[in-house]
Amino acid sequence: MVYEAQQGHPGGDFSAADVLATLYFGAMRYDPKNPRDPARDRFVMSKGHCTGAFYSVLAAAGYFPEAELSSYMKPLSMLNGHPNRNYLAGVETNTGPLGHGLPVAIGIAIAGQIDNADFRTFVLTGDGELQEGSNWEAALTAGHRKLENLTLIIDRNRLQQGARTEDTASLDPLDDKWRAFGWHVEMVDGHDHAALLSLLSANPKGRGKPLCVIANTVKGKGVSFMHDNVAWHHGVPNKQQYEQAMAELV
Amino acid sequence: MSAAAPAKAGMFDCRDSFAATIESLAATDPRIVTVVSDSVGSSKLAGFKQKWPERMVNVGIAEQTVVAVGAGLANGGKVPFVSAAACFLSARALEQIKADIAYSNVNVKLIGQSSGVAYGELGPTHHSIEDMAWLRLFNNLTLIVPADPWQTEQAIRAAAAMDGPVFVRVSRMPVPALERSHASFEIGQAETLIEGDDIAIIANGTMVHRAVAAAKILAGEGIRARVVNMATVNPLDESAILAAAETGAIVTVEEHSVRGGLGGAIAEIVTANTPVPMRIMGFPGFVPTGSAEWLMEHFGLTETGIAEAARQTIARKR
């Protein structure tokens, strides 16, 4: 998609891909034929620039034909560079600017709490994205309201657009920060499907706290020359790189 | 927070009308919830909180979150009324209003309380005189600035009845109930309060009753000024504006900056169609300290100031 569109964010797409696959092909309850079913589990893609991974998973889950992926970012495509709920079923809220997903997901979880509904709300943020203050406003509210029906997954690839997170505005100790805000925290290898599935599919009833899963990931996972390389936050492979990446990913 | 202006006989705080209306609606529509940022008292929602504590979400002093949580609640099937001080709701959460509410096109009602220069002495940080300019740029965000308690109730009812994002700007400045011969409210329809063909005075919010008083002064001089209450800023009533231009002169009056607000919106339509002399009345930008009434006096937003602006604009007619 990125090669075809000649733009995108492949590094973050690859770090998030295993988390997304685990959500859509294991942990979440949804029906692409009834995408606004009030009983569905919700997923909010807060790191909205990583549409390469998100759209691939939505297509594989049956929200739209996979052939549509080749229209990514082309004029009038429903596959905007950042997800748009008005074009695309399966998108819960429009994202792109960072720090928007968690507070919206909290509103969804509160609606479920008010109705005593049993749907769950998942939100995926980047780690660099946590530098946006809106996340911490929201973290307070979720902890205060004991939103056990809410799961935040942090794609902890330790790289942001320009440099390492810890060299920019350091986040560690990230687990302690969330605990201090009243969350239950789990750390996991964000590429270990079985471990992710076990955490994300566990029944939240009785936990009494929102869940924060810190998924330790590798930016550019699966492609040797993108691996943990800040240059591939956004970047477009040339023909030779594209062919090498496809060979390595298969 | 500044002390509320002392209540005078025949004068109303439109926040009371908002609160009574939301309680009335919530009694029959269980989807209605309120979302506040520690703004229960300033939104006059203590009664709502007492009746439906589980349907009030207080996120604390966090305007970005109050708006985004509203978007999430709508996703969960609620009809959220997000109520917070207009100055912070509009400015501090502008990107949330843009991305989470307007661009996402969700069924959230934003209530900007104590708008304009109501918090006069507290200074420009607490004034909301840029909000109409910012908010009218979001093409699908219905923006209503009611002028009196009756119209506030109508605006809240209309907002609840429509499916889509709405921002209602509610004042705490005491205003009288306007006299109307045919009371009706529809989003996007201007209301002509006084007929006249020498000039049109188009106002909204707290300026409407002052425009009516100015027209009465002018009538005593034989000048027939039409007074149009343009409560809906988006979508604008273009036909009422084009009809106003037929008088040959327009004065606009708003409790807002003269940059980009109601006057600017009207000027865009007038200049593109039938250009006539116009005068945009409002605040120049950041203003000095002073009470709301003092500020309105100082910047000529009074019945005599509006009447004088009308005379000057008539003199420029071609």
Coordinates of C-alpha atoms in Angstrom, one line a residue:
Chain A
M1 CA 0.0 0.0 0.0
V2 CA 2.7 2.4 1.0
Y3 CA 4.8 1.6 -2.0
E4 CA 1.8 2.0 -4.3
A5 CA 0.6 5.2 -2.7
Q6 CA 4.2 6.5 -2.4
Q7 CA 3.5 7.7 1.1
G8 CA 2.6 6.3 4.5
H9 CA 4.1 5.3 7.9
P10 CA 5.5 1.8 7.4
G11 CA 7.6 1.7 10.6
G12 CA 4.6 2.2 12.9
D13 CA 2.4 0.0 10.7
F14 CA 4.7 -3.0 11.3
S15 CA 5.1 -2.4 15.0
A16 CA 1.3 -2.3 15.5
A17 CA 0.4 -5.1 13.1
D18 CA 0.5 -8.0 15.5
V19 CA -1.6 -6.1 18.1
L20 CA -4.2 -5.3 15.5
A21 CA -4.3 -8.8 14.2
T22 CA -4.8 -10.2 17.7
L23 CA -7.6 -7.8 18.4
Y24 CA -9.5 -8.5 15.2
F25 CA -8.8 -12.2 14.9
G26 CA -9.0 -13.2 18.5
A27 CA -10.0 -10.7 21.2
M28 CA -12.8 -8.6 19.7
R29 CA -16.5 -9.3 19.0
Y30 CA -17.8 -7.5 15.9
D31 CA -19.8 -8.1 12.8
P32 CA -18.6 -6.3 9.6
K33 CA -22.1 -6.8 8.2
N34 CA -23.6 -4.8 11.1
P35 CA -20.7 -2.4 11.8
R36 CA -22.8 -0.1 14.1
D37 CA -24.3 -2.9 16.2
P38 CA -24.7 -1.3 19.6
A39 CA -23.4 -4.5 21.2
R40 CA -20.1 -4.6 19.3
D41 CA -16.7 -4.2 20.9
R42 CA -15.1 -0.9 19.9
F43 CA -11.6 -0.3 18.6
V44 CA -10.3 3.2 18.4
M45 CA -7.1 3.7 16.3
S46 CA -5.5 6.6 18.1
K47 CA -2.3 6.4 16.1
G48 CA -4.3 7.3 13.0
H49 CA -1.3 7.7 10.8
C50 CA -0.8 3.9 10.8
T51 CA -3.6 3.3 8.4
G52 CA -1.4 0.9 6.4
A53 CA -1.8 -1.7 9.1
F54 CA -5.3 -0.7 10.2
Y55 CA -6.9 -0.8 6.7
S56 CA -5.2 -4.1 6.0
V57 CA -6.7 -5.7 9.1
L58 CA -10.1 -4.1 8.5
A59 CA -10.1 -5.5 4.9
A60 CA -9.0 -9.0 6.2
A61 CA -11.8 -8.8 8.8
G62 CA -14.3 -8.3 6.1
Y63 CA -15.2 -4.6 6.4
F64 CA -14.4 -4.0 2.7
P65 CA -12.9 -5.9 -0.2
E66 CA -9.1 -6.3 -0.1
A67 CA -8.9 -5.0 -3.7
E68 CA -9.9 -1.6 -2.3
L69 CA -6.5 -1.4 -0.6
S70 CA -4.9 -0.4 -3.8
S71 CA -6.9 2.9 -3.7
Y72 CA -5.1 3.9 -0.5
M73 CA -4.7 7.7 -0.4
K74 CA -5.8 8.1 -4.0
P75 CA -8.3 10.8 -5.0
L76 CA -11.8 10.1 -3.6
S77 CA -10.7 6.9 -1.9
M78 CA -12.5 5.9 1.3
L79 CA -9.0 5.0 2.5
N80 CA -7.9 8.4 3.6
G81 CA -4.4 8.9 4.9
H82 CA -6.0 9.0 8.3
P83 CA -9.2 7.0 9.2
N84 CA -12.6 8.6 8.5
R85 CA -15.7 7.0 10.1
N86 CA -17.9 8.7 7.6
Y87 CA -16.3 6.9 4.7
L88 CA -15.4 3.6 6.2
A89 CA -17.4 1.2 8.4
G90 CA -15.3 -0.1 11.2
V91 CA -13.8 3.3 12.0
E92 CA -15.3 4.6 15.3
T93 CA -13.9 8.1 15.3
N94 CA -11.8 10.2 13.0
T95 CA -8.2 10.4 14.1
G96 CA -4.9 11.7 12.8
P97 CA -3.9 14.4 15.3
L98 CA -2.4 12.6 18.2
G99 CA -3.8 12.3 21.7
H100 CA -7.5 12.1 20.5
G101 CA -8.2 8.3 20.7
L102 CA -8.0 7.6 24.4
P103 CA -10.5 10.4 25.6
V104 CA -13.0 9.3 22.9
A105 CA -12.6 5.7 23.9
I106 CA -13.3 6.7 27.5
G107 CA -16.5 8.3 26.4
I108 CA -17.6 5.1 24.7
A109 CA -16.6 3.1 27.8
I110 CA -18.6 5.5 30.1
A111 CA -21.7 5.0 27.8
G112 CA -21.3 1.3 28.3
Q113 CA -20.9 1.7 32.1
I114 CA -24.1 3.9 32.3
D115 CA -26.0 1.2 30.4
N116 CA -24.3 -1.7 32.2
A117 CA -23.6 -3.1 28.7
D118 CA -21.0 -5.8 28.2
F119 CA -19.2 -4.5 25.2
R120 CA -15.5 -3.6 25.6
T121 CA -13.6 -0.7 24.2
F122 CA -10.0 -1.0 23.0
V123 CA -7.7 1.9 22.0
L124 CA -4.3 1.7 20.5
T125 CA -1.9 4.7 20.9
G126 CA 1.7 5.1 19.9
D127 CA 4.2 5.7 22.7
G128 CA 5.5 9.0 21.3
E129 CA 1.8 10.1 21.2
L130 CA 1.7 10.0 25.0
Q131 CA 3.6 13.2 25.0
E132 CA 0.3 14.9 24.1
G133 CA -1.3 16.2 27.4
S134 CA -4.8 15.2 26.4
N135 CA -3.9 11.5 27.2
W136 CA -3.2 12.4 30.8
E137 CA -6.4 14.4 31.3
A138 CA -8.1 11.2 30.0
A139 CA -6.0 8.9 32.1
L140 CA -7.3 10.7 35.2
T141 CA -10.9 10.3 34.2
A142 CA -10.6 6.6 33.3
G143 CA -8.8 5.8 36.6
H144 CA -11.3 7.8 38.6
R145 CA -14.3 6.1 37.0
K146 CA -12.7 2.6 37.3
L147 CA -13.5 1.8 33.7
E148 CA -12.8 -1.9 33.7
N149 CA -14.4 -2.2 30.3
L150 CA -11.6 -0.1 28.7
T151 CA -8.3 -1.4 27.5
L152 CA -5.5 0.9 26.3
I153 CA -2.7 -0.7 24.3
I154 CA 0.5 1.3 24.0
D155 CA 2.6 0.4 20.9
R156 CA 5.9 0.8 22.8
N157 CA 8.3 0.9 19.9
R158 CA 10.4 3.6 21.5
L159 CA 10.7 5.6 18.4
Q160 CA 8.8 8.7 17.3
Q161 CA 9.1 10.7 14.1
G162 CA 12.3 12.4 14.8
A163 CA 14.2 10.3 17.4
R164 CA 13.9 7.9 20.3
T165 CA 11.2 8.7 22.8
E166 CA 13.6 8.5 25.6
D167 CA 15.8 11.1 23.9
T168 CA 12.9 13.4 23.2
A169 CA 10.6 13.6 26.2
S170 CA 11.2 10.4 28.1
L171 CA 8.3 8.3 29.2
D172 CA 9.9 5.7 31.5
P173 CA 8.9 4.4 34.0
L174 CA 5.8 4.2 31.8
D175 CA 4.2 1.4 33.8
D176 CA 4.5 3.3 37.0
K177 CA 2.9 6.3 35.5
W178 CA -0.3 4.4 34.6
R179 CA -0.4 2.6 37.9
A180 CA -0.2 6.0 39.6
F181 CA -3.3 7.1 37.6
G182 CA -5.3 4.1 38.9
W183 CA -4.8 1.7 36.0
H184 CA -3.9 -2.0 36.0
V185 CA -0.8 -2.4 33.9
E186 CA 0.5 -5.4 32.0
M187 CA 3.7 -5.5 30.0
V188 CA 3.9 -7.9 27.0
D189 CA 6.0 -8.7 23.9
G190 CA 3.8 -6.9 21.3
H191 CA 4.7 -9.4 18.7
D192 CA 3.7 -12.5 20.7
H193 CA 0.2 -13.4 19.6
A194 CA -0.5 -15.9 22.3
A195 CA 0.6 -13.6 25.1
L196 CA -1.4 -10.7 23.6
L197 CA -4.5 -12.8 23.1
S198 CA -4.4 -14.0 26.7
L199 CA -4.2 -10.5 28.0
L200 CA -6.7 -8.9 25.6
S201 CA -9.3 -11.6 25.7
A202 CA -9.4 -12.0 29.5
N203 CA -12.8 -11.1 31.1
P204 CA -12.4 -7.7 32.6
K205 CA -15.3 -8.1 35.1
G206 CA -14.1 -7.6 38.6
R207 CA -10.8 -6.0 37.7
G208 CA -12.1 -2.7 38.9
K209 CA -9.6 -0.7 36.9
P210 CA -9.0 0.2 33.3
L211 CA -6.3 -2.0 31.7
C212 CA -3.1 -0.6 30.2
V213 CA -1.2 -3.1 28.1
I214 CA 2.3 -1.9 27.3
A215 CA 3.2 -3.8 24.2
N216 CA 6.9 -3.8 23.6
T217 CA 7.3 -3.7 19.9
V218 CA 9.9 -3.0 17.2
K219 CA 9.3 -0.3 14.7
G220 CA 9.6 -1.7 11.2
K221 CA 9.2 -5.3 12.6
G222 CA 9.6 -7.9 9.9
V223 CA 11.7 -5.9 7.4
S224 CA 15.4 -5.9 8.1
F225 CA 16.3 -2.5 6.8
M226 CA 13.4 -0.8 8.7
H227 CA 14.0 -2.7 11.9
D228 CA 14.1 -0.2 14.8
N229 CA 15.2 2.5 12.3
V230 CA 13.8 6.0 12.9
A231 CA 14.1 6.8 9.2
W232 CA 11.1 4.5 8.5
H233 CA 8.6 6.4 10.7
H234 CA 7.4 7.6 7.4
G235 CA 9.2 6.7 4.3
V236 CA 8.6 5.0 1.0
P237 CA 10.6 2.0 -0.2
N238 CA 12.1 2.1 -3.7
K239 CA 11.5 -0.8 -6.0
Q240 CA 14.4 -2.9 -4.8
Q241 CA 13.5 -2.2 -1.1
Y242 CA 9.9 -3.0 -1.8
E243 CA 10.8 -6.4 -3.3
Q244 CA 13.1 -7.2 -0.5
A245 CA 10.5 -6.2 2.1
M246 CA 7.8 -8.4 0.5
A247 CA 10.2 -11.3 0.3
E248 CA 11.1 -10.9 4.0
L249 CA 7.5 -10.6 5.1
V250 CA 6.2 -13.7 3.3
Chain B
M1 CA -15.5 33.3 38.5
S2 CA -17.0 36.8 38.7
A3 CA -20.2 37.4 40.6
A4 CA -23.3 37.1 38.5
A5 CA -24.9 40.4 37.5
P6 CA -27.7 41.3 40.0
A7 CA -31.0 40.1 38.8
K8 CA -33.3 42.9 37.7
A9 CA -37.1 42.7 37.2
G10 CA -37.9 41.6 33.7
M11 CA -34.3 40.5 33.0
F12 CA -33.3 36.9 32.5
D13 CA -30.1 34.7 32.7
C14 CA -30.4 32.4 29.7
R15 CA -28.5 29.7 31.6
D16 CA -31.6 29.2 33.7
S17 CA -33.6 28.6 30.5
F18 CA -30.9 26.1 29.3
A19 CA -31.0 24.2 32.6
A20 CA -34.9 24.0 32.7
T21 CA -35.0 22.9 29.1
I22 CA -32.4 20.1 29.5
E23 CA -34.2 18.8 32.6
S24 CA -37.5 18.8 30.7
L25 CA -35.9 16.9 27.8
A26 CA -34.0 14.5 30.0
A27 CA -37.2 13.5 31.8
T28 CA -38.6 11.9 28.6
D29 CA -35.4 11.0 26.7
P30 CA -33.1 8.6 28.7
R31 CA -30.4 9.0 26.0
I32 CA -29.7 12.6 27.2
V33 CA -26.6 12.9 29.4
T34 CA -24.7 15.9 30.5
V35 CA -20.9 16.2 30.4
V36 CA -19.2 18.9 32.5
S37 CA -15.7 20.0 33.4
D38 CA -16.3 20.9 37.0
S39 CA -18.9 23.3 35.6
V40 CA -22.1 22.0 37.3
G41 CA -22.8 25.3 39.1
S42 CA -21.8 27.6 36.3
S43 CA -24.0 25.6 33.9
K44 CA -26.9 25.7 36.4
L45 CA -27.0 21.9 36.3
A46 CA -27.3 21.1 40.0
G47 CA -31.0 20.1 39.5
F48 CA -30.0 17.7 36.7
K49 CA -27.3 16.2 38.9
Q50 CA -29.7 15.7 41.7
K51 CA -32.3 14.0 39.5
W52 CA -30.0 11.9 37.3
P53 CA -26.6 11.6 39.0
E54 CA -25.7 8.6 36.8
R55 CA -26.4 10.6 33.7
M56 CA -24.0 13.4 34.5
V57 CA -20.3 12.8 33.6
N58 CA -17.9 15.2 35.3
V59 CA -14.4 14.8 33.9
G60 CA -12.9 17.6 36.0
I61 CA -11.1 20.6 34.7
A62 CA -10.2 19.1 31.4
E63 CA -11.8 20.7 28.3
Q64 CA -10.1 18.5 25.7
T65 CA -11.5 15.5 27.5
V66 CA -14.9 16.9 28.1
V67 CA -15.4 17.3 24.4
A68 CA -13.8 14.0 23.4
V69 CA -15.8 12.1 26.0
G70 CA -18.9 13.6 24.5
A71 CA -17.9 12.1 21.2
G72 CA -17.5 8.7 22.8
L73 CA -20.8 8.9 24.6
A74 CA -22.5 9.6 21.3
N75 CA -20.8 6.6 19.8
G76 CA -22.3 4.6 22.7
G77 CA -25.8 5.8 21.8
K78 CA -26.2 8.7 24.1
V79 CA -27.2 12.3 23.3
P80 CA -24.6 14.2 25.2
F81 CA -24.9 17.9 26.1
V82 CA -21.3 19.0 26.9
S83 CA -21.5 22.2 29.0
A84 CA -18.5 24.3 29.9
A85 CA -17.4 27.9 29.9
A86 CA -17.5 29.1 26.3
C87 CA -14.0 30.7 26.5
F88 CA -12.4 27.3 27.3
L89 CA -14.8 25.0 25.5
S90 CA -14.2 26.8 22.2
A91 CA -10.5 27.6 22.5
R92 CA -8.9 25.0 24.6
A93 CA -10.7 22.1 22.9
L94 CA -10.8 23.6 19.4
E95 CA -9.1 20.6 17.8
Q96 CA -11.3 18.2 19.6
I97 CA -14.3 20.1 18.3
K98 CA -12.8 20.0 14.9
A99 CA -11.7 16.3 14.7
D100 CA -13.8 14.4 17.3
I101 CA -17.1 16.3 16.8
A102 CA -17.4 18.2 13.5
Y103 CA -15.2 16.1 11.2
S104 CA -16.4 12.9 12.8
N105 CA -20.0 14.3 12.4
V106 CA -21.3 12.9 15.7
N107 CA -24.5 13.7 17.6
V108 CA -23.0 15.9 20.3
K109 CA -24.4 19.2 21.6
L110 CA -21.8 21.6 22.9
I111 CA -23.1 24.4 25.2
G112 CA -20.7 27.3 25.5
Q113 CA -21.8 29.0 28.7
S114 CA -21.2 32.6 29.8
S115 CA -20.1 33.6 26.3
G116 CA -19.0 37.0 25.1
V117 CA -17.6 39.4 27.7
A118 CA -19.8 38.2 30.5
Y119 CA -16.7 37.6 32.6
G120 CA -15.8 41.2 31.9
E121 CA -13.4 42.1 34.7
L122 CA -11.6 38.7 34.5
G123 CA -10.1 39.8 31.2
P124 CA -9.6 38.5 27.7
T125 CA -8.5 35.0 28.9
H126 CA -12.0 34.6 30.1
H127 CA -13.8 36.4 27.3
S128 CA -15.3 34.3 24.5
I129 CA -15.3 36.8 21.7
E130 CA -13.4 34.7 19.1
D131 CA -15.6 31.6 19.2
M132 CA -18.1 32.5 16.5
A133 CA -15.2 33.0 14.1
W134 CA -13.5 29.7 14.9
L135 CA -16.7 27.6 15.1
R136 CA -18.5 28.9 12.0
L137 CA -15.6 27.5 9.9
F138 CA -16.7 24.0 10.6
N139 CA -19.2 23.6 7.8
N140 CA -21.4 21.0 9.4
L141 CA -21.4 22.3 12.9
T142 CA -24.7 24.0 13.6
L143 CA -24.0 27.2 15.5
I144 CA -26.7 29.0 17.4
V145 CA -26.6 32.2 19.4
P146 CA -30.0 32.7 21.1
A147 CA -31.1 36.1 22.1
D148 CA -33.4 35.6 25.1
P149 CA -34.7 32.9 27.4
W150 CA -37.5 31.7 25.0
Q151 CA -35.1 31.4 22.1
T152 CA -32.6 29.6 24.3
E153 CA -35.2 27.0 25.1
Q154 CA -36.1 26.7 21.4
A155 CA -32.4 26.3 20.5
I156 CA -31.8 23.6 23.0
R157 CA -34.9 21.7 21.9
A158 CA -34.0 22.0 18.3
A159 CA -30.4 20.8 19.0
A160 CA -31.7 17.8 20.8
A161 CA -34.2 17.0 18.0
M162 CA -31.6 17.1 15.2
D163 CA -29.0 14.4 14.5
G164 CA -25.6 16.0 14.2
P165 CA -23.2 18.3 15.9
V166 CA -24.4 21.6 17.4
F167 CA -22.8 24.4 19.4
V168 CA -25.1 26.7 21.3
R169 CA -23.6 29.9 22.8
V170 CA -25.4 30.8 26.0
S171 CA -25.0 34.1 27.8
R172 CA -25.1 34.9 31.5
M173 CA -25.7 38.6 30.8
P174 CA -29.2 39.6 31.9
V175 CA -31.5 40.1 28.9
P176 CA -35.2 40.9 28.5
A177 CA -37.7 38.6 26.8
L178 CA -38.1 39.9 23.3
E179 CA -41.5 40.9 22.1
R180 CA -42.7 38.8 19.2
S181 CA -45.8 38.7 17.2
H182 CA -45.2 35.3 15.7
A183 CA -43.0 33.1 17.9
S184 CA -41.4 30.3 16.0
F185 CA -37.9 29.0 15.8
E186 CA -36.2 27.0 13.2
I187 CA -32.5 26.3 12.8
G188 CA -31.2 28.5 10.0
Q189 CA -34.1 30.9 9.9
A190 CA -33.6 34.5 10.9
E191 CA -36.3 36.3 12.8
T192 CA -37.4 39.8 11.8
L193 CA -38.4 41.6 14.9
I194 CA -39.1 45.0 13.4
E195 CA -39.9 45.7 9.8
G196 CA -38.2 48.6 8.0
D197 CA -36.7 49.5 4.7
D198 CA -34.2 52.4 5.4
I199 CA -31.6 50.1 6.9
A200 CA -31.2 46.6 8.4
I201 CA -29.7 46.0 11.8
I202 CA -28.7 42.4 12.1
A203 CA -27.7 41.2 15.5
N204 CA -27.7 38.1 17.7
G205 CA -27.4 37.1 21.3
T206 CA -27.3 39.8 23.9
M207 CA -27.2 42.5 21.2
V208 CA -30.6 41.9 19.8
H209 CA -32.6 43.7 22.5
R210 CA -30.2 46.6 22.1
A211 CA -30.7 46.6 18.4
V212 CA -34.5 46.7 19.0
A213 CA -34.0 49.7 21.3
A214 CA -31.9 51.5 18.7
A215 CA -34.5 51.0 16.1
K216 CA -37.1 52.6 18.4
I217 CA -34.8 55.7 18.7
L218 CA -34.4 55.8 15.0
A219 CA -38.2 55.4 14.4
G220 CA -38.6 58.6 16.5
E221 CA -36.5 60.4 13.8
G222 CA -38.5 58.9 11.0
I223 CA -35.9 56.3 10.1
R224 CA -37.4 52.9 9.5
A225 CA -34.8 50.4 10.6
R226 CA -35.4 46.7 10.2
V227 CA -34.2 44.5 13.0
V228 CA -33.2 40.9 12.2
N229 CA -32.2 38.4 14.9
M230 CA -29.7 36.1 13.2
A231 CA -29.6 33.5 16.0
T232 CA -28.2 30.8 13.7
V233 CA -24.7 31.6 12.5
N234 CA -24.3 28.3 10.7
P235 CA -26.2 27.6 8.5
L236 CA -26.8 31.3 7.8
D237 CA -30.1 32.5 6.5
E238 CA -28.9 33.8 3.2
S239 CA -32.3 34.9 1.9
A240 CA -32.8 37.1 5.0
I241 CA -29.3 38.7 4.4
L242 CA -30.0 39.4 0.7
A243 CA -33.4 40.9 1.7
A244 CA -31.6 43.0 4.2
A245 CA -29.2 44.3 1.5
E246 CA -32.2 45.5 -0.4
T247 CA -32.6 48.3 2.2
G248 CA -29.3 49.6 0.9
A249 CA -27.4 49.6 4.2
I250 CA -26.6 47.1 6.9
V251 CA -25.3 47.3 10.5
T252 CA -24.3 44.1 12.2
V253 CA -24.0 43.9 16.0
E254 CA -22.5 41.0 18.0
E255 CA -21.0 40.4 21.4
H256 CA -17.8 39.2 19.7
S257 CA -14.7 40.4 17.9
V258 CA -15.4 42.3 14.7
R259 CA -13.0 39.9 13.1
G260 CA -14.6 36.9 11.4
G261 CA -17.8 36.6 13.4
L262 CA -21.5 37.3 12.5
G263 CA -20.6 40.5 10.7
G264 CA -17.9 38.8 8.8
A265 CA -20.2 36.0 7.8
I266 CA -22.8 38.4 6.6
A267 CA -20.2 40.5 4.7
E268 CA -19.1 37.4 2.8
I269 CA -22.6 37.0 1.5
V270 CA -23.4 40.6 0.9
T271 CA -20.1 41.3 -1.0
A272 CA -20.6 38.2 -3.2
N273 CA -24.1 39.3 -4.2
T274 CA -25.4 42.9 -3.7
P275 CA -22.6 45.0 -2.0
V276 CA -24.0 47.8 0.1
P277 CA -22.4 49.9 2.8
M278 CA -21.9 47.9 6.0
R279 CA -20.8 48.6 9.5
I280 CA -19.7 45.7 11.7
M281 CA -20.1 46.5 15.4
G282 CA -18.4 44.4 18.1
F283 CA -15.1 44.4 20.0
P284 CA -11.8 45.3 18.3
G285 CA -10.0 42.3 19.8
F286 CA -8.5 42.0 23.3
V287 CA -10.2 44.6 25.4
P288 CA -9.2 46.4 28.6
T289 CA -10.6 45.4 32.0
G290 CA -14.1 46.4 33.0
S291 CA -17.5 45.0 33.6
A292 CA -19.5 43.6 30.7
E293 CA -21.8 46.5 30.8
W294 CA -18.9 49.0 30.9
L295 CA -17.2 47.3 28.0
M296 CA -20.4 47.4 25.9
E297 CA -20.8 51.1 26.7
H298 CA -17.1 51.8 26.0
F299 CA -17.2 50.2 22.6
G300 CA -20.6 51.7 21.6
L301 CA -22.6 48.5 21.8
T302 CA -25.6 50.3 23.2
E303 CA -28.9 51.5 21.9
T304 CA -27.5 55.0 21.2
G305 CA -24.2 53.6 19.8
I306 CA -26.1 51.3 17.4
A307 CA -28.5 54.1 16.4
E308 CA -25.6 56.4 15.6
A309 CA -23.8 53.7 13.6
A310 CA -27.1 53.2 11.6
R311 CA -27.3 57.0 10.8
Q312 CA -23.7 57.0 9.6
T313 CA -24.2 53.9 7.5
I314 CA -27.4 55.3 5.9
A315 CA -25.4 58.4 5.0
R316 CA -23.1 56.1 3.0
K317 CA -26.0 54.7 0.9
R318 CA -25.6 55.1 -2.8

